Amino acid sequence: MTETPASEPSVLTGTQDPEQPPGPQQPEPRLEPALLIDVQLEHLNPHQRARLPAMADLQRWALAALDPRLSPRHARIVWPAELTIRITDEAESAELNQRYRNRAGPTNILSFAFEPPPGLDLAEPACDGIGGLLGDLVICAPLVQREAAEQGKTETAHWAHLVVHGTLHLLGFDHMTTTEAAPMEALEMRILGALGFPSPYEVNDDANGERRRI
């Protein structure tokens, strides 16, 4: 099932009389960040679907991770931006994980940054490699739900983290090395903190009542 887009493709601020040329003091209309999300739900039973986050939440979390003020890389995003979030089961997640990462078993999220085919003339040109077409996120709903319970998190907090995490991957952030991981994790914690969520890399330790890193 494909959800309808959560927002209009673009939002313009500023008005101008089409019959009058802009005066020297009149600012040009400014394109505000707007995000078009295609949500695909595949191979999920009714119970799993009932526990999914709302479309408005997916929209809010992804937009938070795309805030142009976060980094120079974010400032190069072409707006309006588009991405796909495919929410699926463990079987499809495992198949994609094996095919594209050569790893067995399902994984909580896979990120596929958009790469235009050779010779494709995009309506919105990429800007330093980051254009309006961001790519695809594939999230394994049953695994997200299970991990949240195992890590002592709410499902909402875990979903928010994975959407933010995956969206940053689409922009080229990574965590394969310590040098890469530290700034990416700091950015995730900053974004999630602004959304009202605790650090995703710490959980409550029932033994002493303190938070510990996972």
PDB file of C-alpha atoms in Angstrom, residues 78-166:
ATOM      1  CA  VAL A  78      17.819  20.876  -3.174  1.00  0.00           C
ATOM      2  CA  TRP A  79      14.221  21.594  -2.106  1.00  0.00           C
ATOM      3  CA  PRO A  80      11.607  20.218  -2.380  1.00  0.00           C
ATOM      4  CA  ALA A  81      13.173  16.896  -1.440  1.00  0.00           C
ATOM      5  CA  GLU A  82      11.793  13.393  -1.958  1.00  0.00           C
ATOM      6  CA  LEU A  83      12.404  10.043  -0.289  1.00  0.00           C
ATOM      7  CA  THR A  84      10.751   6.645  -0.004  1.00  0.00           C
ATOM      8  CA  ILE A  85      10.223   4.771   3.261  1.00  0.00           C
ATOM      9  CA  ARG A  86       9.450   1.100   2.704  1.00  0.00           C
ATOM     10  CA  ILE A  87       8.287  -0.718   5.846  1.00  0.00           C
ATOM     11  CA  THR A  88       8.453  -4.464   5.515  1.00  0.00           C
ATOM     12  CA  ASP A  89       8.892  -7.824   7.265  1.00  0.00           C
ATOM     13  CA  GLU A  90      11.952  -9.815   8.294  1.00  0.00           C
ATOM     14  CA  ALA A  91      11.986 -12.026   5.195  1.00  0.00           C
ATOM     15  CA  GLU A  92      12.270  -9.130   2.749  1.00  0.00           C
ATOM     16  CA  SER A  93      14.731  -7.307   5.007  1.00  0.00           C
ATOM     17  CA  ALA A  94      16.943 -10.405   5.151  1.00  0.00           C
ATOM     18  CA  GLU A  95      16.791 -10.837   1.374  1.00  0.00           C
ATOM     19  CA  LEU A  96      17.820  -7.221   0.754  1.00  0.00           C
ATOM     20  CA  ASN A  97      20.497  -7.351   3.455  1.00  0.00           C
ATOM     21  CA  GLN A  98      22.040 -10.418   1.828  1.00  0.00           C
ATOM     22  CA  ARG A  99      21.789  -9.012  -1.700  1.00  0.00           C
ATOM     23  CA  TYR A 100      23.209  -5.558  -1.052  1.00  0.00           C
ATOM     24  CA  ARG A 101      25.415  -6.008   2.030  1.00  0.00           C
ATOM     25  CA  ASN A 102      26.264  -9.713   1.837  1.00  0.00           C
ATOM     26  CA  ARG A 103      25.051 -10.131   5.418  1.00  0.00           C
ATOM     27  CA  ALA A 104      22.705 -12.838   6.643  1.00  0.00           C
ATOM     28  CA  GLY A 105      19.461 -12.098   8.459  1.00  0.00           C
ATOM     29  CA  PRO A 106      17.222  -9.048   8.731  1.00  0.00           C
ATOM     30  CA  THR A 107      18.460  -5.631   9.801  1.00  0.00           C
ATOM     31  CA  ASN A 108      16.512  -2.772  11.334  1.00  0.00           C
ATOM     32  CA  ILE A 109      17.148  -0.302   8.503  1.00  0.00           C
ATOM     33  CA  LEU A 110      18.757  -0.171   5.083  1.00  0.00           C
ATOM     34  CA  SER A 111      19.531   3.108   3.335  1.00  0.00           C
ATOM     35  CA  PHE A 112      19.873   3.451  -0.426  1.00  0.00           C
ATOM     36  CA  ALA A 113      20.998   6.914  -1.504  1.00  0.00           C
ATOM     37  CA  PHE A 114      19.660   7.974  -4.891  1.00  0.00           C
ATOM     38  CA  GLU A 115      22.083   7.571  -7.785  1.00  0.00           C
ATOM     39  CA  PRO A 116      20.820   8.838 -11.149  1.00  0.00           C
ATOM     40  CA  PRO A 117      21.369   6.471 -14.067  1.00  0.00           C
ATOM     41  CA  PRO A 118      24.014   7.593 -16.559  1.00  0.00           C
ATOM     42  CA  GLY A 119      22.620  10.124 -18.996  1.00  0.00           C
ATOM     43  CA  LEU A 120      19.543  10.977 -16.922  1.00  0.00           C
ATOM     44  CA  ASP A 121      18.768  14.686 -17.128  1.00  0.00           C
ATOM     45  CA  LEU A 122      17.242  15.641 -13.770  1.00  0.00           C
ATOM     46  CA  ALA A 123      14.792  18.517 -13.563  1.00  0.00           C
ATOM     47  CA  GLU A 124      16.501  19.584 -10.329  1.00  0.00           C
ATOM     48  CA  PRO A 125      20.261  19.235 -10.725  1.00  0.00           C
ATOM     49  CA  ALA A 126      22.220  17.716  -7.885  1.00  0.00           C
ATOM     50  CA  CYS A 127      24.093  20.208  -5.759  1.00  0.00           C
ATOM     51  CA  ASP A 128      27.497  18.834  -4.784  1.00  0.00           C
ATOM     52  CA  GLY A 129      26.004  15.370  -4.964  1.00  0.00           C
ATOM     53  CA  ILE A 130      22.935  16.124  -2.839  1.00  0.00           C
ATOM     54  CA  GLY A 131      19.828  16.770  -4.924  1.00  0.00           C
ATOM     55  CA  GLY A 132      16.116  16.765  -4.310  1.00  0.00           C
ATOM     56  CA  LEU A 133      15.839  12.994  -4.827  1.00  0.00           C
ATOM     57  CA  LEU A 134      17.361  11.573  -1.644  1.00  0.00           C
ATOM     58  CA  GLY A 135      16.769   7.824  -1.941  1.00  0.00           C
ATOM     59  CA  ASP A 136      15.055   4.957  -0.123  1.00  0.00           C
ATOM     60  CA  LEU A 137      14.861   3.704   3.460  1.00  0.00           C
ATOM     61  CA  VAL A 138      13.799   0.101   4.113  1.00  0.00           C
ATOM     62  CA  ILE A 139      12.747  -0.485   7.723  1.00  0.00           C
ATOM     63  CA  CYS A 140      11.962  -3.903   9.207  1.00  0.00           C
ATOM     64  CA  ALA A 141       8.937  -3.301  11.449  1.00  0.00           C
ATOM     65  CA  PRO A 142       9.005  -6.570  13.466  1.00  0.00           C
ATOM     66  CA  LEU A 143      12.698  -6.105  14.242  1.00  0.00           C
ATOM     67  CA  VAL A 144      12.207  -2.486  15.287  1.00  0.00           C
ATOM     68  CA  GLN A 145       9.433  -3.539  17.650  1.00  0.00           C
ATOM     69  CA  ARG A 146      11.531  -6.347  19.118  1.00  0.00           C
ATOM     70  CA  GLU A 147      14.668  -4.216  19.508  1.00  0.00           C
ATOM     71  CA  ALA A 148      12.748  -1.495  21.326  1.00  0.00           C
ATOM     72  CA  ALA A 149      11.628  -4.006  23.953  1.00  0.00           C
ATOM     73  CA  GLU A 150      15.111  -5.521  24.265  1.00  0.00           C
ATOM     74  CA  GLN A 151      16.775  -2.117  24.654  1.00  0.00           C
ATOM     75  CA  GLY A 152      14.229  -0.700  27.082  1.00  0.00           C
ATOM     76  CA  LYS A 153      13.065   2.008  24.664  1.00  0.00           C
ATOM     77  CA  THR A 154       9.632   3.039  23.547  1.00  0.00           C
ATOM     78  CA  GLU A 155       8.813   1.935  20.023  1.00  0.00           C
ATOM     79  CA  THR A 156       8.228   5.569  19.094  1.00  0.00           C
ATOM     80  CA  ALA A 157      11.722   6.565  20.235  1.00  0.00           C
ATOM     81  CA  HIS A 158      13.313   3.689  18.321  1.00  0.00           C
ATOM     82  CA  TRP A 159      11.360   4.495  15.150  1.00  0.00           C
ATOM     83  CA  ALA A 160      12.357   8.152  15.407  1.00  0.00           C
ATOM     84  CA  HIS A 161      16.015   7.214  15.798  1.00  0.00           C
ATOM     85  CA  LEU A 162      16.007   4.890  12.801  1.00  0.00           C
ATOM     86  CA  VAL A 163      14.290   7.420  10.532  1.00  0.00           C
ATOM     87  CA  VAL A 164      16.804  10.092  11.566  1.00  0.00           C
ATOM     88  CA  HIS A 165      19.713   7.638  11.281  1.00  0.00           C
ATOM     89  CA  GLY A 166      18.679   6.426   7.843  1.00  0.00           C
TER      90      GLY A 166
END
